[in-house]
XYZ file of C-alpha atoms in Angstrom:
697
model
C -39.222 -42.281 -44.195
C -36.779 -42.040 -41.292
C -34.503 -39.012 -41.841
C -30.981 -38.789 -40.470
C -28.709 -35.807 -39.866
C -26.129 -34.769 -42.458
C -23.174 -32.456 -42.527
C -24.713 -28.996 -42.718
C -21.556 -27.393 -44.064
C -21.659 -29.689 -47.073
C -25.327 -28.964 -47.454
C -24.435 -25.299 -47.717
C -22.101 -26.010 -50.575
C -24.746 -27.981 -52.446
C -27.442 -25.396 -51.930
C -25.280 -22.463 -53.047
C -25.131 -23.816 -56.648
C -27.846 -22.810 -59.019
C -29.426 -25.432 -61.350
C -27.448 -26.460 -64.423
C -24.141 -25.558 -62.673
C -21.171 -27.474 -64.090
C -19.459 -27.649 -60.673
C -20.156 -30.407 -58.212
C -22.649 -29.500 -55.488
C -20.686 -31.621 -53.002
C -17.048 -30.553 -53.242
C -17.404 -27.452 -55.470
C -14.578 -28.734 -57.673
C -14.769 -27.887 -61.352
C -11.969 -30.176 -62.523
C -12.975 -31.656 -65.876
C -10.899 -34.790 -65.292
C -13.193 -35.864 -62.424
C -16.201 -37.856 -63.648
C -19.462 -35.953 -63.142
C -22.960 -37.275 -63.021
C -26.090 -35.335 -63.921
C -28.812 -35.590 -61.321
C -32.186 -36.772 -62.347
C -35.383 -37.034 -60.384
C -34.377 -40.343 -58.828
C -30.884 -39.074 -57.950
C -32.368 -36.000 -56.275
C -34.648 -38.187 -54.184
C -31.613 -40.250 -53.100
C -29.697 -37.194 -51.900
C -32.767 -35.720 -50.235
C -33.433 -39.066 -48.560
C -29.959 -39.012 -47.012
C -30.727 -35.652 -45.382
C -33.551 -33.862 -43.641
C -32.840 -30.326 -44.866
C -31.018 -30.645 -48.235
C -32.617 -29.146 -51.374
C -31.456 -30.238 -54.857
C -33.042 -30.084 -58.295
C -32.770 -32.252 -61.430
C -30.150 -31.009 -63.838
C -27.426 -30.306 -61.295
C -24.092 -32.131 -61.479
C -22.270 -34.093 -58.827
C -19.116 -36.210 -58.674
C -19.950 -39.872 -58.529
C -17.377 -40.537 -55.820
C -18.625 -37.579 -53.757
C -22.247 -38.750 -54.001
C -21.241 -42.258 -53.001
C -19.382 -41.041 -49.917
C -22.095 -38.555 -49.061
C -24.893 -41.106 -49.119
C -22.901 -43.789 -47.279
C -24.578 -44.492 -43.891
C -21.277 -44.640 -41.909
C -19.771 -41.493 -43.421
C -18.269 -39.075 -40.788
C -18.882 -35.571 -42.062
C -16.641 -33.153 -40.161
C -17.546 -29.463 -40.529
C -15.046 -27.191 -42.238
C -14.142 -23.872 -40.676
C -15.102 -21.389 -43.395
C -16.924 -18.093 -43.404
C -19.640 -19.327 -45.749
C -20.313 -22.415 -43.687
C -21.467 -20.437 -40.677
C -24.458 -18.877 -42.403
C -25.647 -22.311 -43.403
C -25.382 -23.472 -39.777
C -28.211 -21.104 -38.933
C -30.577 -23.229 -41.038
C -29.880 -26.469 -39.208
C -32.612 -28.956 -38.469
C -34.915 -28.021 -35.607
C -36.269 -31.485 -34.918
C -34.406 -31.716 -31.614
C -34.871 -28.029 -30.721
C -38.646 -28.324 -30.923
C -38.455 -30.160 -27.607
C -36.210 -27.503 -25.930
C -37.733 -25.418 -23.101
C -35.966 -22.047 -22.815
C -37.728 -21.170 -19.559
C -36.576 -24.273 -17.691
C -33.232 -25.096 -19.350
C -29.952 -23.290 -19.949
C -29.751 -22.512 -23.669
C -25.966 -23.124 -23.549
C -25.825 -26.594 -22.002
C -29.483 -27.706 -22.198
C -29.667 -28.831 -18.558
C -32.257 -27.659 -16.060
C -31.517 -24.304 -14.431
C -31.938 -24.056 -10.655
C -35.159 -22.323 -9.664
C -36.474 -22.003 -6.104
C -39.625 -20.114 -5.052
C -39.902 -18.368 -8.391
C -36.359 -17.032 -7.928
C -33.416 -17.917 -10.060
C -30.456 -19.641 -8.514
C -27.084 -18.055 -7.772
C -25.649 -19.248 -11.087
C -28.680 -18.681 -13.320
C -29.233 -15.409 -15.209
C -32.009 -14.449 -17.651
C -31.274 -13.014 -21.095
C -32.393 -9.381 -21.023
C -30.967 -7.772 -24.176
C -30.630 -8.624 -27.848
C -27.023 -7.381 -27.661
C -26.164 -10.415 -25.549
C -27.836 -12.670 -28.123
C -25.829 -11.062 -30.944
C -22.599 -11.499 -28.976
C -23.343 -15.197 -28.513
C -23.974 -15.460 -32.240
C -20.540 -13.923 -32.910
C -18.874 -16.411 -30.571
C -20.616 -19.255 -32.397
C -19.130 -17.915 -35.592
C -15.638 -18.064 -34.078
C -15.888 -21.473 -32.412
C -17.601 -23.531 -35.201
C -17.562 -26.725 -33.136
C -20.266 -29.116 -32.006
C -21.222 -27.001 -28.985
C -21.582 -23.878 -31.133
C -23.784 -25.832 -33.579
C -26.193 -26.685 -30.781
C -26.248 -23.106 -29.480
C -26.760 -21.529 -32.920
C -29.584 -23.984 -33.579
C -31.336 -22.875 -30.390
C -30.786 -19.216 -31.265
C -32.340 -19.682 -34.722
C -35.248 -21.558 -33.236
C -36.048 -18.897 -30.634
C -35.082 -15.838 -32.731
C -35.647 -13.564 -29.667
C -34.192 -14.911 -26.412
C -35.568 -12.141 -24.120
C -39.054 -12.744 -25.522
C -38.993 -16.488 -24.781
C -37.579 -15.780 -21.283
C -34.393 -17.742 -21.967
C -31.893 -18.242 -19.170
C -28.346 -19.544 -18.866
C -25.712 -20.672 -16.372
C -22.978 -18.136 -15.708
C -20.337 -20.882 -15.778
C -21.581 -22.082 -19.171
C -21.502 -18.538 -20.547
C -17.921 -17.963 -19.380
C -16.661 -21.259 -20.802
C -18.424 -20.673 -24.106
C -17.080 -17.148 -24.569
C -13.525 -18.047 -23.516
C -13.216 -21.009 -25.880
C -13.356 -23.692 -23.205
C -15.392 -26.878 -23.199
C -18.771 -27.460 -21.582
C -18.554 -27.496 -17.736
C -18.501 -30.998 -16.318
C -21.326 -30.362 -13.863
C -23.645 -29.326 -16.709
C -22.864 -32.072 -19.174
C -25.509 -34.631 -20.024
C -25.682 -37.527 -17.588
C -25.460 -40.041 -20.426
C -22.185 -38.559 -21.669
C -20.445 -38.356 -18.278
C -18.154 -41.136 -17.217
C -17.112 -40.956 -13.608
C -13.929 -42.555 -12.368
C -12.620 -42.754 -8.862
C -9.712 -40.390 -8.311
C -8.236 -37.746 -10.585
C -7.977 -38.737 -14.278
C -4.406 -39.098 -15.419
C -3.028 -37.001 -18.243
C 0.329 -37.191 -19.931
C 0.479 -33.421 -20.451
C -0.420 -32.775 -16.803
C 2.240 -35.198 -15.556
C 4.895 -33.595 -17.741
C 3.877 -30.127 -16.627
C 3.965 -31.219 -12.976
C 7.532 -32.474 -13.415
C 8.551 -29.096 -14.847
C 6.903 -27.365 -11.888
C 8.809 -29.527 -9.406
C 12.099 -28.766 -11.166
C 11.224 -25.071 -11.013
C 10.491 -25.360 -7.280
C 13.738 -27.186 -6.565
C 15.723 -24.460 -8.337
C 14.115 -21.826 -6.096
C 14.609 -23.408 -2.720
C 15.521 -20.073 -1.145
C 12.566 -18.199 -2.650
C 9.073 -18.093 -1.201
C 6.655 -19.518 -3.749
C 2.934 -20.011 -3.158
C 0.847 -22.901 -4.434
C -1.289 -20.439 -6.385
C 1.794 -19.331 -8.324
C 2.606 -22.940 -9.169
C -0.963 -23.642 -10.309
C -0.853 -20.556 -12.532
C 2.388 -21.691 -14.135
C 0.975 -25.173 -14.683
C -2.056 -23.664 -16.417
C 0.299 -21.954 -18.850
C 1.895 -25.328 -19.627
C -1.112 -27.652 -19.953
C -4.178 -25.403 -19.892
C -7.333 -26.908 -18.408
C -5.526 -30.067 -17.365
C -3.679 -28.135 -14.636
C -4.142 -29.241 -11.027
C -6.292 -27.361 -8.566
C -4.773 -25.683 -5.515
C -5.816 -28.461 -3.142
C -4.600 -31.258 -5.426
C -1.352 -29.403 -6.168
C -0.672 -29.079 -2.435
C -1.236 -32.820 -1.932
C 1.039 -33.770 -4.849
C 3.832 -31.459 -3.649
C 3.738 -32.976 -0.168
C 3.834 -36.472 -1.666
C 6.718 -35.518 -3.948
C 9.003 -33.862 -1.369
C 7.816 -35.614 1.785
C 8.980 -34.134 5.096
C 11.249 -31.548 3.439
C 8.301 -29.177 2.937
C 6.770 -26.887 5.573
C 3.268 -25.596 4.890
C 2.918 -22.074 6.209
C 1.326 -18.683 5.646
C 3.471 -15.577 5.247
C 2.820 -11.908 4.441
C -0.888 -12.545 4.009
C -0.239 -15.157 1.290
C -1.476 -18.631 2.184
C 0.206 -21.930 1.315
C 3.789 -20.687 1.074
C 6.141 -23.602 0.304
C 9.411 -23.275 2.248
C 11.910 -26.117 2.592
C 13.024 -27.279 6.004
C 16.661 -27.826 5.112
C 17.783 -29.045 8.535
C 21.389 -28.583 9.629
C 21.951 -32.357 9.749
C 20.907 -32.886 6.152
C 23.006 -29.931 4.995
C 26.145 -31.215 6.750
C 25.623 -34.764 5.480
C 25.251 -33.402 1.974
C 28.495 -31.443 2.423
C 30.453 -34.534 3.522
C 29.105 -36.582 0.631
C 30.032 -33.928 -1.921
C 33.516 -33.197 -0.494
C 34.725 -36.765 -0.049
C 36.383 -36.899 -3.475
C 36.912 -33.217 -4.152
C 40.093 -31.204 -4.649
C 41.123 -28.142 -2.622
C 39.290 -25.560 -4.738
C 36.125 -27.617 -4.897
C 36.251 -28.273 -1.167
C 36.587 -24.548 -0.497
C 33.561 -23.810 -2.659
C 31.636 -26.600 -0.939
C 32.443 -25.125 2.482
C 31.233 -21.688 1.381
C 28.013 -23.093 -0.081
C 27.379 -25.166 3.045
C 27.896 -22.138 5.280
C 25.431 -20.172 3.143
C 22.853 -22.976 3.415
C 23.231 -23.079 7.200
C 22.773 -19.312 7.456
C 19.722 -19.403 5.172
C 18.287 -22.186 7.316
C 18.733 -20.092 10.492
C 17.175 -17.063 8.811
C 14.088 -19.027 7.793
C 13.761 -20.505 11.273
C 13.441 -17.025 12.816
C 9.982 -15.745 13.679
C 9.119 -12.326 12.250
C 5.872 -10.450 12.764
C 4.530 -8.427 9.859
C 1.333 -7.406 11.621
C 3.042 -4.550 13.505
C 5.959 -2.303 12.636
C 9.164 -2.190 14.707
C 9.108 0.474 17.427
C 11.408 3.489 17.572
C 13.417 1.910 20.409
C 14.123 -1.106 18.210
C 15.406 1.195 15.478
C 17.925 3.091 17.637
C 19.119 0.436 20.110
C 21.918 -1.959 19.190
C 20.796 -4.721 21.541
C 17.267 -4.879 20.136
C 18.584 -4.850 16.573
C 20.706 -7.911 17.273
C 17.515 -9.936 17.701
C 16.798 -9.537 13.986
C 20.083 -11.186 12.917
C 20.657 -14.936 13.531
C 23.650 -15.910 15.652
C 25.309 -17.839 12.815
C 25.227 -14.777 10.559
C 26.531 -12.561 13.379
C 29.408 -14.978 13.946
C 30.198 -14.990 10.235
C 30.180 -11.176 9.963
C 32.223 -10.661 13.134
C 35.120 -12.403 11.390
C 34.729 -10.152 8.350
C 34.129 -6.716 9.909
C 36.939 -5.721 12.269
C 36.938 -1.920 11.929
C 35.626 0.785 14.247
C 31.949 0.637 15.180
C 32.043 -3.025 14.236
C 28.797 -3.799 16.084
C 26.809 -1.165 14.211
C 28.214 -2.163 10.828
C 27.760 -5.873 11.535
C 24.111 -5.421 12.490
C 23.436 -3.166 9.491
C 25.025 -5.600 7.032
C 23.344 -8.552 8.753
C 19.877 -7.024 8.491
C 20.507 -6.204 4.835
C 21.387 -9.862 4.212
C 18.303 -11.063 6.098
C 16.061 -8.665 4.155
C 17.574 -9.825 0.862
C 17.202 -13.506 1.802
C 13.501 -13.165 2.687
C 12.387 -9.920 1.004
C 8.707 -10.474 1.777
C 9.167 -12.336 5.025
C 10.197 -9.606 7.468
C 10.287 -5.863 8.132
C 13.588 -4.998 9.775
C 13.989 -1.894 11.981
C 17.190 -0.517 10.443
C 15.878 -0.891 6.902
C 12.587 0.805 7.761
C 14.111 3.534 9.933
C 16.729 4.432 7.331
C 14.110 4.600 4.588
C 11.867 6.878 6.696
C 14.799 9.151 7.539
C 15.908 9.468 3.911
C 12.330 10.177 2.818
C 11.982 12.801 5.560
C 15.165 14.655 4.572
C 14.973 14.425 0.782
C 11.405 13.350 -0.102
C 12.725 11.529 -3.152
C 11.199 8.286 -4.372
C 14.222 7.703 -6.586
C 16.678 7.824 -3.667
C 14.606 5.487 -1.473
C 14.003 2.957 -4.256
C 17.684 3.057 -5.236
C 18.758 2.306 -1.661
C 16.123 -0.435 -1.524
C 17.478 -2.034 -4.699
C 20.931 -2.025 -3.070
C 19.507 -3.700 0.043
C 20.015 -0.787 2.439
C 16.446 0.357 3.137
C 12.805 -0.574 2.811
C 10.925 0.195 -0.373
C 9.278 3.539 -1.027
C 5.846 1.894 -0.895
C 6.588 0.401 2.533
C 7.861 3.752 3.822
C 4.699 5.515 2.695
C 2.572 2.763 4.205
C 4.411 3.100 7.528
C 4.005 6.882 7.610
C 0.286 6.623 6.828
C -0.207 3.922 9.491
C 1.688 6.001 12.077
C -0.414 9.066 11.277
C -3.647 7.076 11.441
C -2.700 5.468 14.754
C -1.683 8.826 16.243
C -3.972 10.450 18.820
C -4.475 14.189 19.319
C -5.064 13.760 23.043
C -2.527 13.849 25.875
C -2.002 10.604 27.752
C -3.210 10.375 31.347
C 0.150 9.455 32.857
C 1.497 12.821 31.689
C -0.898 14.946 33.739
C 1.368 15.182 36.823
C 3.967 17.104 34.832
C 4.282 20.797 33.995
C 2.097 21.149 30.922
C 1.488 24.036 28.542
C 0.721 24.563 24.868
C 2.418 26.828 22.342
C 0.699 28.091 19.190
C 2.146 30.066 16.304
C 1.687 30.555 12.590
C 2.999 27.920 10.146
C 4.112 28.842 6.634
C 4.972 26.097 4.181
C 5.855 26.453 0.530
C 4.213 23.623 -1.401
C 6.892 23.745 -4.132
C 4.895 26.176 -6.258
C 6.565 27.771 -9.257
C 5.262 31.303 -8.717
C 5.292 31.207 -4.889
C 1.517 31.530 -4.614
C -0.924 29.085 -2.995
C 1.446 28.370 -0.116
C 0.143 26.929 3.133
C -0.566 29.351 5.991
C -2.056 27.888 9.143
C -1.917 27.661 12.907
C 0.415 25.081 14.441
C 0.124 23.889 18.045
C 2.559 21.934 20.203
C 2.334 20.706 23.793
C 5.402 20.838 26.070
C 5.783 18.603 29.115
C 8.494 19.005 31.750
C 10.140 16.795 32.819
C 10.065 14.794 29.619
C 8.222 11.525 29.352
C 8.895 8.534 27.107
C 5.994 6.980 25.307
C 6.037 4.123 22.825
C 3.202 3.343 20.464
C 2.540 0.091 18.658
C 1.914 0.841 14.995
C -0.084 -1.881 13.220
C 0.821 -2.633 9.629
C -2.438 -1.671 7.972
C -3.282 0.065 4.739
C -4.629 3.569 5.372
C -6.776 5.558 2.991
C -7.090 9.310 2.593
C -10.356 9.225 4.521
C -8.599 7.533 7.444
C -5.955 10.252 7.528
C -8.557 13.012 7.384
C -10.535 11.489 10.249
C -7.644 11.857 12.735
C -5.704 14.944 13.756
C -8.559 17.324 13.122
C -9.532 20.444 15.097
C -13.059 21.695 14.632
C -13.097 25.330 13.513
C -15.576 27.549 15.388
C -16.731 30.894 13.987
C -15.858 33.712 16.404
C -18.341 36.499 16.982
C -17.635 38.779 20.015
C -20.685 39.396 22.200
C -19.423 42.107 24.560
C -16.448 44.466 24.765
C -14.843 44.577 28.197
C -11.316 45.251 27.012
C -11.436 48.863 28.202
C -11.369 47.606 31.809
C -8.290 45.391 31.401
C -6.142 45.302 34.555
C -3.314 43.018 35.581
C -3.411 41.429 38.998
C -0.595 42.283 41.360
C 1.755 39.488 42.313
C 1.946 38.448 45.937
C 5.230 39.083 47.691
C 7.241 36.057 48.692
C 8.809 36.640 52.120
C 9.288 33.139 53.491
C 11.857 32.100 50.854
C 15.580 32.667 51.402
C 17.287 34.071 48.314
C 20.595 32.270 48.043
C 21.750 34.523 45.197
C 21.178 37.799 47.040
C 24.884 38.769 47.147
C 25.881 36.853 44.028
C 25.381 39.767 41.629
C 27.541 42.079 43.748
C 30.280 39.425 43.897
C 30.268 39.056 40.129
C 30.323 42.830 39.602
C 33.482 43.130 41.708
C 35.381 39.995 40.620
C 34.866 40.356 36.885
C 36.607 43.768 36.462
C 39.481 42.584 38.653
C 40.099 39.734 36.199
C 40.137 37.127 38.931
C 39.784 33.451 38.206
C 36.030 33.041 38.430
C 33.560 30.898 36.542
C 31.334 32.175 33.769
C 27.601 32.797 34.077
C 26.757 29.126 33.677
C 29.452 28.256 36.223
C 27.935 30.613 38.780
C 24.508 29.035 38.204
C 25.925 25.555 38.767
C 27.624 26.556 42.026
C 24.434 28.050 43.445
C 22.005 25.315 42.333
C 21.687 21.938 44.057
C 19.978 18.727 42.976
C 19.529 17.199 39.573
C 18.165 18.955 36.529
C 14.785 17.560 35.489
C 16.045 17.066 31.949
C 14.795 18.163 28.590
C 11.117 18.599 27.868
C 8.941 16.421 25.690
C 7.346 18.127 22.706
C 4.120 16.670 21.307
C 2.894 17.858 17.927
C -0.810 18.652 17.867
C -3.003 19.166 14.778
C -2.794 22.206 12.533
C -5.656 24.506 11.581
C -5.868 25.314 7.884
C -6.686 28.992 8.384
C -4.691 32.194 8.458
C -3.173 32.402 11.952
C -4.227 36.048 12.362
C -7.868 35.147 11.691
C -9.998 35.563 14.824
C -11.860 32.291 14.219
C -8.527 30.457 13.948
C -7.278 31.918 17.247
C -10.588 31.184 18.977
C -10.575 27.563 17.711
C -7.033 27.123 19.055
C -8.017 28.451 22.480
C -11.113 26.247 22.572
C -9.088 23.126 21.645
C -6.457 23.770 24.348
C -9.154 24.482 26.946
C -10.987 21.257 26.074
C -7.793 19.190 26.354
C -6.903 20.790 29.691
C -10.379 20.157 31.056
C -10.156 16.500 30.068
C -6.801 16.167 31.882
C -7.893 18.295 34.879
C -5.020 20.777 34.476
C -4.864 24.536 34.032
C -5.150 25.644 30.397
C -1.956 27.518 29.524
C -1.074 28.680 26.031
C 1.813 30.781 24.738
C 1.579 33.154 21.746
C 3.821 35.647 20.045
C 3.084 39.348 20.454
C 0.398 39.891 17.736
C -1.491 36.689 18.606
C -1.072 37.370 22.332
C -2.772 40.732 21.982
C -5.752 39.334 20.066
C -6.162 36.300 22.348
C -6.186 38.520 25.455
C -8.965 40.586 23.908
C -10.961 37.401 23.210
C -10.602 36.081 26.756
C -11.663 39.422 28.220
C -14.726 39.641 25.966
C -15.931 36.102 26.688
C -18.764 35.528 29.194
C -18.072 33.916 32.541
C -19.424 30.518 31.499
C -17.178 30.313 28.435
C -14.709 27.424 28.137
C -11.799 29.765 27.393
C -12.491 32.236 30.208
C -10.007 30.456 32.491
C -7.241 30.436 29.885
C -3.813 31.626 30.977
C -2.346 33.557 28.055
C 1.454 33.898 28.144
C 3.717 35.957 25.951
C 6.561 33.821 24.604
C 10.028 34.301 26.078
C 11.591 35.808 22.971
C 8.941 38.496 22.613
C 9.107 39.150 26.351
C 12.828 39.792 26.009
C 12.198 42.050 23.000
C 9.642 44.022 25.006
C 12.052 44.353 27.934
C 14.881 45.608 25.719
C 12.510 48.020 24.014
C 11.459 49.383 27.402
C 15.116 50.057 28.315
C 15.688 51.890 25.050
C 12.515 53.950 25.584
C 13.344 54.885 29.178
C 16.994 55.702 28.461
C 16.350 58.113 25.600
C 18.540 61.257 25.627
C 20.626 59.787 28.447
C 23.732 59.231 26.373
C 23.213 55.447 26.152
C 22.743 55.549 22.400
C 25.915 57.596 21.904
C 27.848 55.224 24.150
C 26.798 52.090 22.263
C 27.383 53.949 19.002
C 31.121 53.794 19.708
C 30.986 50.008 19.216
C 28.092 49.366 16.778
C 26.890 51.184 13.690
C 24.345 53.970 14.078
C 21.485 52.216 12.258
C 22.151 49.019 14.209
C 22.000 50.899 17.542
C 18.540 52.223 16.627
C 17.241 48.663 16.166
C 19.024 47.489 19.326
C 17.290 50.070 21.514
C 13.892 49.311 19.934
C 14.207 45.617 20.871
C 14.631 44.216 17.362
C 18.301 43.205 17.364
C 18.085 41.007 20.461
C 21.495 39.310 20.444
C 23.385 42.536 19.694
C 21.325 44.457 22.234
C 22.130 41.957 24.979
C 25.818 42.098 24.108
C 25.780 45.902 24.008
C 24.085 46.237 27.400
C 26.568 43.791 28.938
C 29.458 45.918 27.607
C 27.924 49.098 29.017
C 27.311 47.380 32.372
C 30.898 46.051 32.511
C 32.318 49.489 31.681
C 30.299 51.210 34.389
C 31.153 48.534 36.978
C 34.858 48.827 36.093
C 34.788 52.581 36.746
C 33.072 52.042 40.093
C 35.578 49.377 41.153
C 38.476 51.668 40.156
C 37.073 54.507 42.249
C 36.476 52.306 45.289
C 39.645 50.203 45.247
C 41.947 52.591 43.341
C 43.119 49.772 41.106
C 43.966 51.839 38.061
C 41.802 49.843 35.700
C 41.507 52.756 33.301
C 45.236 52.563 32.578
């Protein structure tokens, strides 16, 4: 006898009843008013004949109407979503599954999986664990639809998917677990109906209209096609358009008013053209029958549209950051504000420094109009300066929310990019200048509560006279911690002295200069005479200006070199600093000159003297810094003039304890002032004796 499939959920209900049960095996209703019929042997054969897996026994009861509908050939038995029904689904008929090949076909969709040279395709994965099989069984329990019936039937037939080497398509697995329908490309060929073009859907058309209204309301915003597709998916689900089809429909809907562009690394940005002609025509149409107040509002709105149009027409580069010159120069900052906006603000701002205020307000408006479309120099420079002085994320983000600076994230990104793009070497065009390095200890408190674990290291700078201007292009790239650690690094070398030649330290005598005319030979004597006489004469700086000719070379350029994370008094730290400076000087073909304070100077001189002749630091010129040189000079005067009455003389002006420090070279400023007073007093007495001027009176 030819068997046909039945509703397995209803079969569960019939099979759950034991024999002689008063309830109906079909609908499980126990209402006495419904006419029941007791099944005999012939009735059982009729029910079994209508199914291929139903088991009934004589003596059970069934409603007559239920049995008639159940055995009707055209009856549509829709499964009911109940917990008990699922367990009965596992016992479905396996007539069709006996022909299923788990090795060749996907157990989700039943189509052939791609196999080439005994290797699975890119979208085909084998089942390796029973945990995956149990998860699929749980998803079948949740779905309870036709697709889940087929999958649970295959699971019950195989029992162990890894053992039968079952495989599946990744796309099928995702759709099944996320509640979606069977992928189109894996549906049976007999069930697919192909039509030319995209199938129309009422929900999709309605959702598209909502998306277009949303886009028209945000003409001044920068919206990507991906954002629109995502919003459409929230409205109509799987019927949403793809990115390519959405782009085509938007162009067809708006026509020539849309510009397709890419901005800030986001493709397919949808900006509107909004030409000046169309804006003005729209203004005239709207103001033809308007009153005075409405016309005023229309003029303001039209002016705003024209300014927005000019802002969007400007070309901004977000691949590189603005240079320092663009941040501090007014003329370069004007390039970031359209002429129409400048004209508008010039009629509003009429106070002092109008140009600076106009440019600042204009760049704030431009940044607010296209927040992700440009990086403006004043916004970025102000944010970096605030972060440098205060280091507060709250302050920077607050100013950014008010439209006055870049965001805290952008400031950090700029600082990291500038540090990564920075080079520790000296540029070649700077080698014809006077060049020397200065090294000293660096102490930095890392905001610790107890004051411990502070940073102590060696800092190095390079000074160049006359100063040079250099401008670097900083690309706008994301920098990681590894990138920052790879630049600005000085290799630390362990110092181990080989010999000790410091006992033979001698200073070379300086050659006398006889062929140079000293123009200030009699200047000191002139000052010594004119100052006590209280004549009208210039000060020390005035005397220097009268004796010097030519232009001053200007201020020096200071370049910050890397720091060494070691104690500055450590011998290895000092040796690494000397080796770094010597290597840089050798690369630039200049003399290696480095300046230290007194303790570091003493240790570095010992190192240079103990190095062999072929050492890289043997040719180093070690200089004592000017401040410590002055301290040493003042200390020498105090040492030589002991018991000469100098201390008692200065004691008449300064306190006794202060005089002790002045003569030892510690109180530099007071010592210089005290010696000048003593010198002036002695010179006044000499002038009085020579010229009999009576200065003492």
